[in-house]
Structures are given as C-alpha cells and as structure tokens.
mmCIF file of C-alpha atoms in Angstrom:
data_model
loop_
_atom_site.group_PDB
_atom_site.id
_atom_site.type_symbol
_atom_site.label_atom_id
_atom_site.label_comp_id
_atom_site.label_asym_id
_atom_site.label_seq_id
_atom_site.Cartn_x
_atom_site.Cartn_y
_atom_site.Cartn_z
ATOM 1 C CA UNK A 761 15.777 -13.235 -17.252
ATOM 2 C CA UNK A 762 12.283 -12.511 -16.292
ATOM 3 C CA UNK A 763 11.377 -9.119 -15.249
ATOM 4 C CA UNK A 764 7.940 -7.980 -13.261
ATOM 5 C CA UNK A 765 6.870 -4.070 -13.642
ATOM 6 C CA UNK A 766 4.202 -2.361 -11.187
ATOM 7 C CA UNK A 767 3.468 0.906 -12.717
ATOM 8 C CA UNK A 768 1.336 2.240 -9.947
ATOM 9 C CA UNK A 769 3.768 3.157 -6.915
ATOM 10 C CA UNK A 770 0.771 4.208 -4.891
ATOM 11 C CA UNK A 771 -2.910 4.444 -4.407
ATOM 12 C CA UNK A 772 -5.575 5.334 -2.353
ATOM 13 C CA UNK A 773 -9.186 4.250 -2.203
ATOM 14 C CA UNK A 774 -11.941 4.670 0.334
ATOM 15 C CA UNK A 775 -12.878 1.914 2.152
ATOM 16 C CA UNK A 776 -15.567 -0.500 0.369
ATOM 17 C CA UNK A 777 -14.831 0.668 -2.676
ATOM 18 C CA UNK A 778 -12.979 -1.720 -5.771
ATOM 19 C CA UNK A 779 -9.343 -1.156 -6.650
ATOM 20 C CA UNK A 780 -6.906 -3.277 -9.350
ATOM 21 C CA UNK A 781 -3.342 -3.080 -8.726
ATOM 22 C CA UNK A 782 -1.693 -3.697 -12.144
ATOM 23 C CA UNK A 783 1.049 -5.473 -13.177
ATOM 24 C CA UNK A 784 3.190 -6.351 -16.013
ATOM 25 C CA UNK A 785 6.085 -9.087 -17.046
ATOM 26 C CA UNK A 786 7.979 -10.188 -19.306
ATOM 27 C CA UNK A 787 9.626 -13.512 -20.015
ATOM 28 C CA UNK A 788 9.976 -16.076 -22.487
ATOM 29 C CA UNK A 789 8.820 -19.079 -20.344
ATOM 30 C CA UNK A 790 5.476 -20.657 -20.822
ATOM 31 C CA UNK A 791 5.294 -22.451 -17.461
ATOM 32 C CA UNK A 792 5.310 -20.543 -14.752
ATOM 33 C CA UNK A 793 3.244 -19.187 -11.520
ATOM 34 C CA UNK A 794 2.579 -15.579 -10.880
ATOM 35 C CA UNK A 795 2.011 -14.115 -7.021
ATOM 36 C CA UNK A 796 0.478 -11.145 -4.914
ATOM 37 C CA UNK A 797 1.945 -10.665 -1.880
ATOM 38 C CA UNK A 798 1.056 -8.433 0.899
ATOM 39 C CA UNK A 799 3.721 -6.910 2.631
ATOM 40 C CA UNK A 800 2.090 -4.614 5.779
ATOM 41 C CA UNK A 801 3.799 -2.164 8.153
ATOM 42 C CA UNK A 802 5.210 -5.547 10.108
ATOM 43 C CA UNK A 803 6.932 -6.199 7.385
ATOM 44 C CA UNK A 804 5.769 -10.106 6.998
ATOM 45 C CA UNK A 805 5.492 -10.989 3.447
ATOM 46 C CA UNK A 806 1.823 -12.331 2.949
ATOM 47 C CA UNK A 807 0.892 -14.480 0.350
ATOM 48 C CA UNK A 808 -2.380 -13.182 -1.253
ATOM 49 C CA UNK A 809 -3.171 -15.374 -4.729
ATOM 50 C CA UNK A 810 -1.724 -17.131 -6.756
ATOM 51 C CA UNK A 811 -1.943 -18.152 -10.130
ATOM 52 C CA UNK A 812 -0.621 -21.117 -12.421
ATOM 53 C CA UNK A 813 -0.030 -20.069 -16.272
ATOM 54 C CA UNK A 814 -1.061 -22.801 -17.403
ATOM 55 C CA UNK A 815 -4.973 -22.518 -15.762
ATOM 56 C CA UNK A 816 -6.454 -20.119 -18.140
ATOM 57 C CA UNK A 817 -9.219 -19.380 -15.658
ATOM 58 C CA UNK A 818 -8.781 -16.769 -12.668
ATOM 59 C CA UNK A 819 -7.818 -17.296 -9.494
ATOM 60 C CA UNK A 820 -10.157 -15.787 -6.568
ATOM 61 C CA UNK A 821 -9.308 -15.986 -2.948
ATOM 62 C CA UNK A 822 -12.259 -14.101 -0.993
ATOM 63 C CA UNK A 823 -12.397 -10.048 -2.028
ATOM 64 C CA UNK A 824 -9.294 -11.011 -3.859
ATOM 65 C CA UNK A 825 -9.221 -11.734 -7.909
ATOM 66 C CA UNK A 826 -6.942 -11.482 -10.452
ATOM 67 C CA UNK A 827 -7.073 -11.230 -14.381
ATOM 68 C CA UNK A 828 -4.969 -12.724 -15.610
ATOM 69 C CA UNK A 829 -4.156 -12.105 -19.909
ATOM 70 C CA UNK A 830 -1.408 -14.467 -20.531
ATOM 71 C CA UNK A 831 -1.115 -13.506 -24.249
ATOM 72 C CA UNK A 832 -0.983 -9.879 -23.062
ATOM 73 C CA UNK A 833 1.825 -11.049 -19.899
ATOM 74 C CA UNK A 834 -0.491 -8.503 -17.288
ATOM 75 C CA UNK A 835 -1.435 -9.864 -14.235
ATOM 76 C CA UNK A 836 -3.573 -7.470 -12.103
ATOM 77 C CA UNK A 837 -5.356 -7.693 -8.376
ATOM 78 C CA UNK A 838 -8.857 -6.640 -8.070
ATOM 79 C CA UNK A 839 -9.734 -6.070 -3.915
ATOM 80 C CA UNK A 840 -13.341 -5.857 -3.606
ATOM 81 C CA UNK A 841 -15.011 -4.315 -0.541
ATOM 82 C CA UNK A 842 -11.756 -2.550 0.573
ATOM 83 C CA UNK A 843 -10.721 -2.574 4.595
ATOM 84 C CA UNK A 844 -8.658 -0.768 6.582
ATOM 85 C CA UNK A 845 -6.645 -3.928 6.681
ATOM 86 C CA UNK A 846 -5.622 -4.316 3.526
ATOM 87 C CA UNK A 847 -3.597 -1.080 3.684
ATOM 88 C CA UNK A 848 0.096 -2.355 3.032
ATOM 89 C CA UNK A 849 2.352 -2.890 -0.193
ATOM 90 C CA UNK A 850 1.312 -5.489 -2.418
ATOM 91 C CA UNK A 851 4.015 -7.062 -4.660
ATOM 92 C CA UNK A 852 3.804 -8.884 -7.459
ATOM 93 C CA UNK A 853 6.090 -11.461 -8.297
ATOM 94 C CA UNK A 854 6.935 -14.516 -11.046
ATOM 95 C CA UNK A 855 8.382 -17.694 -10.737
ATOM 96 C CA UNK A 856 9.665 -20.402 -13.507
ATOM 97 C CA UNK A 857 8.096 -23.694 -13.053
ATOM 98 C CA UNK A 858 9.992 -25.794 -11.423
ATOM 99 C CA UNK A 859 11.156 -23.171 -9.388
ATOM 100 C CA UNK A 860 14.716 -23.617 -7.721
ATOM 101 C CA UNK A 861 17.229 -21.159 -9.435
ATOM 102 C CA UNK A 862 16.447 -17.576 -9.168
ATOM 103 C CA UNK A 863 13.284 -18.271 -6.621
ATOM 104 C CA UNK A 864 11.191 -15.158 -7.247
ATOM 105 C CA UNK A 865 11.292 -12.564 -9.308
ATOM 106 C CA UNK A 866 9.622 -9.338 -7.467
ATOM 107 C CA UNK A 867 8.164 -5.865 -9.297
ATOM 108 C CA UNK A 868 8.811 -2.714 -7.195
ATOM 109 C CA UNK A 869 5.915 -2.460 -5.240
ATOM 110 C CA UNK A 870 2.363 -0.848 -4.962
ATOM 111 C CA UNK A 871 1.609 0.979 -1.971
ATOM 112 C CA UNK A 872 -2.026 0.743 -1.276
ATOM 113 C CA UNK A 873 -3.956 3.069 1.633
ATOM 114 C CA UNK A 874 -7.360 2.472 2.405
ATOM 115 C CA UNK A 875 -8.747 5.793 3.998
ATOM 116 C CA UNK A 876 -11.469 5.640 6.185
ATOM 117 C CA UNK B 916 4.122 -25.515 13.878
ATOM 118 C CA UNK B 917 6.243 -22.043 14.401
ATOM 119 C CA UNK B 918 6.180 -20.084 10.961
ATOM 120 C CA UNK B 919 9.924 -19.450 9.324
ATOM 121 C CA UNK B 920 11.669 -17.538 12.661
ATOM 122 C CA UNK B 921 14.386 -14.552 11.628
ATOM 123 C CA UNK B 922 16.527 -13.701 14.015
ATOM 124 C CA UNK B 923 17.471 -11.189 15.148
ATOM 125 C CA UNK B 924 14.960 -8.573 13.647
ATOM 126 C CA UNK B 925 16.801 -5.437 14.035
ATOM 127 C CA UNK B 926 20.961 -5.550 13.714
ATOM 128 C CA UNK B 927 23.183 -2.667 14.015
ATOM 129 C CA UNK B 928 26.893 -3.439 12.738
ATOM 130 C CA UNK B 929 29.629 -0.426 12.472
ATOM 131 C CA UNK B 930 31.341 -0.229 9.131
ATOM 132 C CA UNK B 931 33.764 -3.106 8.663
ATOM 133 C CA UNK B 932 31.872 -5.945 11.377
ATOM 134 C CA UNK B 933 30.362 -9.139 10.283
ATOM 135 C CA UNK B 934 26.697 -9.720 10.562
ATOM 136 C CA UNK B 935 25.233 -12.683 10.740
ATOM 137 C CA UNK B 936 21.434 -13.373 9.317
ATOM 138 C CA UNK B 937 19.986 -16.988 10.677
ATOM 139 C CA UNK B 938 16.816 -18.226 9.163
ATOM 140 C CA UNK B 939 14.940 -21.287 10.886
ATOM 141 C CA UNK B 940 12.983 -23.030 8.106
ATOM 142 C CA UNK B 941 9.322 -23.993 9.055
ATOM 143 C CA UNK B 942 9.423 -27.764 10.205
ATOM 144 C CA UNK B 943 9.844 -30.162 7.595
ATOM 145 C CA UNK B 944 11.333 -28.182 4.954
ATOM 146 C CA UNK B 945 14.427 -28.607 3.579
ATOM 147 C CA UNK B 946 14.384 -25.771 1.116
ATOM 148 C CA UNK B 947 15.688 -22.334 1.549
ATOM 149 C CA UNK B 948 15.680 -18.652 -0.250
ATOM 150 C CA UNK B 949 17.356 -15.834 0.851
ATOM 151 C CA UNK B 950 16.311 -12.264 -0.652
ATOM 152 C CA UNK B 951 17.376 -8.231 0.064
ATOM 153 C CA UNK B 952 14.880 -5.940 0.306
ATOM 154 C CA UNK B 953 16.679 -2.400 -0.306
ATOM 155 C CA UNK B 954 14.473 0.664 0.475
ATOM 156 C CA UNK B 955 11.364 1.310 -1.449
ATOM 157 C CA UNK B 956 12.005 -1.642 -3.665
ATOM 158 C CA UNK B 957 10.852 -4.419 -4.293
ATOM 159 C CA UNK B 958 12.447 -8.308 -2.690
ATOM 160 C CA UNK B 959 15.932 -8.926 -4.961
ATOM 161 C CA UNK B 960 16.982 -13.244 -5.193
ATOM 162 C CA UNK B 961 20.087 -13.840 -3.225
ATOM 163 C CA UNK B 962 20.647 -17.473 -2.549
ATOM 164 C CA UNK B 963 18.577 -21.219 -2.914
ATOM 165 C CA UNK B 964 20.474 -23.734 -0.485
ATOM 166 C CA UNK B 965 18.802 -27.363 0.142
ATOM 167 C CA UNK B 966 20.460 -28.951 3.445
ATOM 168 C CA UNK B 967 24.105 -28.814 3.174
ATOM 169 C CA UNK B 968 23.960 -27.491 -0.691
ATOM 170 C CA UNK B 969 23.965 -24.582 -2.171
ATOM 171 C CA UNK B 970 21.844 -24.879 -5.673
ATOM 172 C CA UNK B 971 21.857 -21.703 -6.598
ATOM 173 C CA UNK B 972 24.162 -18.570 -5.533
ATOM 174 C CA UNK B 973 23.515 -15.994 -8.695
ATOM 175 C CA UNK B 974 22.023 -13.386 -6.876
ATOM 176 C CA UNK B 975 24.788 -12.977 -4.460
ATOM 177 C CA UNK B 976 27.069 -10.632 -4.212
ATOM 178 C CA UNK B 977 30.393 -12.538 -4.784
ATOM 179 C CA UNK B 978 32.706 -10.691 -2.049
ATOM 180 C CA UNK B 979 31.856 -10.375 1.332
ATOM 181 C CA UNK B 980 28.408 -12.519 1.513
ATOM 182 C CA UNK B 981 28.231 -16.337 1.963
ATOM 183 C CA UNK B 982 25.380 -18.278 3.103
ATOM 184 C CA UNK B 983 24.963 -22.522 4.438
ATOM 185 C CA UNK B 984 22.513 -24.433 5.289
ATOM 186 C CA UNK B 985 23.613 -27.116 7.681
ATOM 187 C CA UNK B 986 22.246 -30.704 8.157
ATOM 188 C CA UNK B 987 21.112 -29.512 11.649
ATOM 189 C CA UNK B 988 20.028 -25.800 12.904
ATOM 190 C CA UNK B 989 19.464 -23.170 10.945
ATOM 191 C CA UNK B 990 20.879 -21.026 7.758
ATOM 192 C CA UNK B 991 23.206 -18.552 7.976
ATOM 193 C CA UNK B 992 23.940 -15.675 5.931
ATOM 194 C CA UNK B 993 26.896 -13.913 6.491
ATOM 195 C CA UNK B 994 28.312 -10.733 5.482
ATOM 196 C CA UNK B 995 32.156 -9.648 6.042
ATOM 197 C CA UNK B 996 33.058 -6.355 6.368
ATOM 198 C CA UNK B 997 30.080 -4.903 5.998
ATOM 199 C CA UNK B 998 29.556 -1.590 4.310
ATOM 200 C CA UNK B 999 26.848 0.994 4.439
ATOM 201 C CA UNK B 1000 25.250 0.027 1.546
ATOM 202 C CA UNK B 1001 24.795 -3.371 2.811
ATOM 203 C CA UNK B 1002 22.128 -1.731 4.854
ATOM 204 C CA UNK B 1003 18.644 -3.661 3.994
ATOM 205 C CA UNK B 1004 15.937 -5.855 5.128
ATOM 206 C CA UNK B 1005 17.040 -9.483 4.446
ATOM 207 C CA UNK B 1006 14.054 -12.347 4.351
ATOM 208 C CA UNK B 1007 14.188 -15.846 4.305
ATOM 209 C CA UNK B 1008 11.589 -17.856 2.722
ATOM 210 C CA UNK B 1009 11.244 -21.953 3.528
ATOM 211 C CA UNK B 1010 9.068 -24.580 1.159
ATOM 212 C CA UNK B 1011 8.740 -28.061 1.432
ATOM 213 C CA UNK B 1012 10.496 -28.927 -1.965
ATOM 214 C CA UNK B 1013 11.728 -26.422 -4.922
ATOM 215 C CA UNK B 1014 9.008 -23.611 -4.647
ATOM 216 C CA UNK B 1015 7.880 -23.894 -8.061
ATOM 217 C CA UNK B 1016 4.051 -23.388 -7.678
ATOM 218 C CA UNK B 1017 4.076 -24.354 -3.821
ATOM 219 C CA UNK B 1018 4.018 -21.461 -1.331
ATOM 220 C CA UNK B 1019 7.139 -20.298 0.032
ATOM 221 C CA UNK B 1020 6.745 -19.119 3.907
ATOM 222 C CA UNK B 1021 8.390 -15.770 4.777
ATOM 223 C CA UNK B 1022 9.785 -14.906 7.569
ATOM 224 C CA UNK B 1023 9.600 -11.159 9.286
ATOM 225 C CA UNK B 1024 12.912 -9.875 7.633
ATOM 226 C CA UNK B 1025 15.907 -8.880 9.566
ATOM 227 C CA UNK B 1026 16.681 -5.105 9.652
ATOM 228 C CA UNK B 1027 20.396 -4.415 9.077
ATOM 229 C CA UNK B 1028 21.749 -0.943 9.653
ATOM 230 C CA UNK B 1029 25.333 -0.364 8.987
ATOM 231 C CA UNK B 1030 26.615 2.590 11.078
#
C-alpha cells in the first residue's frame, strides 16, 4: 500500500512572495504519477501538476513547479508570485501506473492562505 | 461539455435513512471513482466501477454502502442505514479510460450530514 505524508498542515505567505508545499511517500512501485490538487473554499478538486516517475525532469505549469527527488520519494510544489487566488488546500496525491484499483492515494492536506 | 455533475450538493438524512450519492460522468467516459472526504482530511478511495462493473470495491465499507454504474444514467452510491459517522463529503471523479497518468475530473462533492 502506498502512503502520501504532508507535514505542513498550514501556511501563510504574503502575496508575491515564493512558497513550497512539501510532500512525502512511500511505496515500492517504480511506475507511477504523482499530483497537486487544489481544493478551494467551493470545494472542487483542481488539478494543479502533475508528474510522471518515470520523466526525471520537472514538471512546470505557469507559477507552478515541482521537484521532484525520486530516489528521495519527496515531491514538493513551489508557487511563485503568490495570489489571493491560490488560497485553498492543496493535496498531494499518488497513483500506480496503470491506475484502476485503489485510484488515488491522497496525503492529509496543506492549507495555504495568501494574506494580502 | 458539462464537467462531472454531483447531485445533490448538500443532503441531510436522520439516523437510520438511506442516502443516495449520483455522479454523472463527463461525456464520453466510462470510468468512475468514488472517494470520502472526512473532515480535515485528506480524499480516502472508495470504489472504481467501469459501466455495469465494479473493478474495484476495497475501499468500501462492506455493510451498508454499495455503489453501480449502469449502462445508461448515472452512478449511484448508496448508503443504508446511515449513521452519524457516515457524515462526509463524497466526490466522484470520471476519466476516459483507467486514470493511470490521465486526469481524473472531479466533481463538487456532495455534503452528507447525518442528523
């Protein structure tokens, strides 16, 4: 069983400035896709990156990067240029290739205010 | 194309009702997860169904909860006799084929409170 560990239950950051979200797992797969999701206030799950094991380099999606140290199984979010917007809970998550049984496998949550 | 559709989003249920959860998949897939969000955690695995199959139930409680996935409409997760500590947010995700590295779509959860 895979398990996915977000050490940081909260954080706060001005807005503009940098902050990593950090996360952990644990699993004895070596295929497999890691997640961030964004989870605001509407509760709508939000797909922020994502990130195939296999691909050693980094995924980026806009202000959003990850680093990703396979060897080291941590998986953390970088948000550049923080905005009020991106105040929610962002979730980590891990899913066996080939996906199917046991779909994904979620840490606890980080919940991440941008102050003004 | 409408996103994954929950309905309803909020559902009250006294002690000992059924509720019932139904998940419309986004068009064109055929692929369906079911997970429990309990307070101030993170989303637990419930249930993978393809049309008309369940693939994989090991999340589930094994009393009380069921889910399907018909040929036609949409999923259903039910829970019998429901108890307070069935009281959650339940989401349904939908992907075009097993969501190994594709995206699953979420839909906006469905709030149960058990009274």
């Amino acid at each position: 069983a895979q398990t996915v560990t977000q050490s940081q239950p909260e954080m706060s950051v001005q807005e503009a400035e940098t902050v990593t979200l950090s996360c952990t797992y644990d699993t004895s797969e070596n295929n497999y896709y890691l997640f961030w999701y964004k989870q605001p206030p509407s509760r709508q799950m939000i797909l922020v990156i994502r990130q195939e094991a296999y691909k050693q380099q980094n995924a980026t999606e806009n202000r959003f990067s990850v680093n990703f140290q396979k060897a080291a199984k941590s998986f953390s979010l970088k948000i550049s240029d923080s905005q009020l917007g991106d105040t929610a809970m962002y979730f980590c998550a891990f899913m066996k290739q080939g996906g199917g049984a046991d779909g994904l496998t979620f840490g606890k949550g980080t919940h991440l205010i941008i102050q003004p | 194309n409408a996103g994954v559709m929950q309905n309803p989003r909020h559902l009250v249920r006294r002690r000992g009702q059924e509720a019932r959860l139904r998940c419309s998949p986004m068009k064109g897939h055929s692929h369906v997860y079911w997970y429990r969000q309990l307070p101030e955690e993170g989303l637990k695995f419930m249930v993978y169904l393809q049309k008309e199959n369940i693939i994989d139930e090991s999340g589930m409680p094994k009393e009380r909860f069921s889910a399907e996935f018909p040929k036609e409409g949409p999923s259903i997760l039910r829970i019998q006799q429901v108890v307070r500590g069935d009281s959650a947010a339940y989401f349904c995700a939908s992907s075009p084929m097993p969501s190994g590295g594709t995206e699953a779509f979420f839909g906006q959860g469905t709030r149960l409170t058990v009274v």
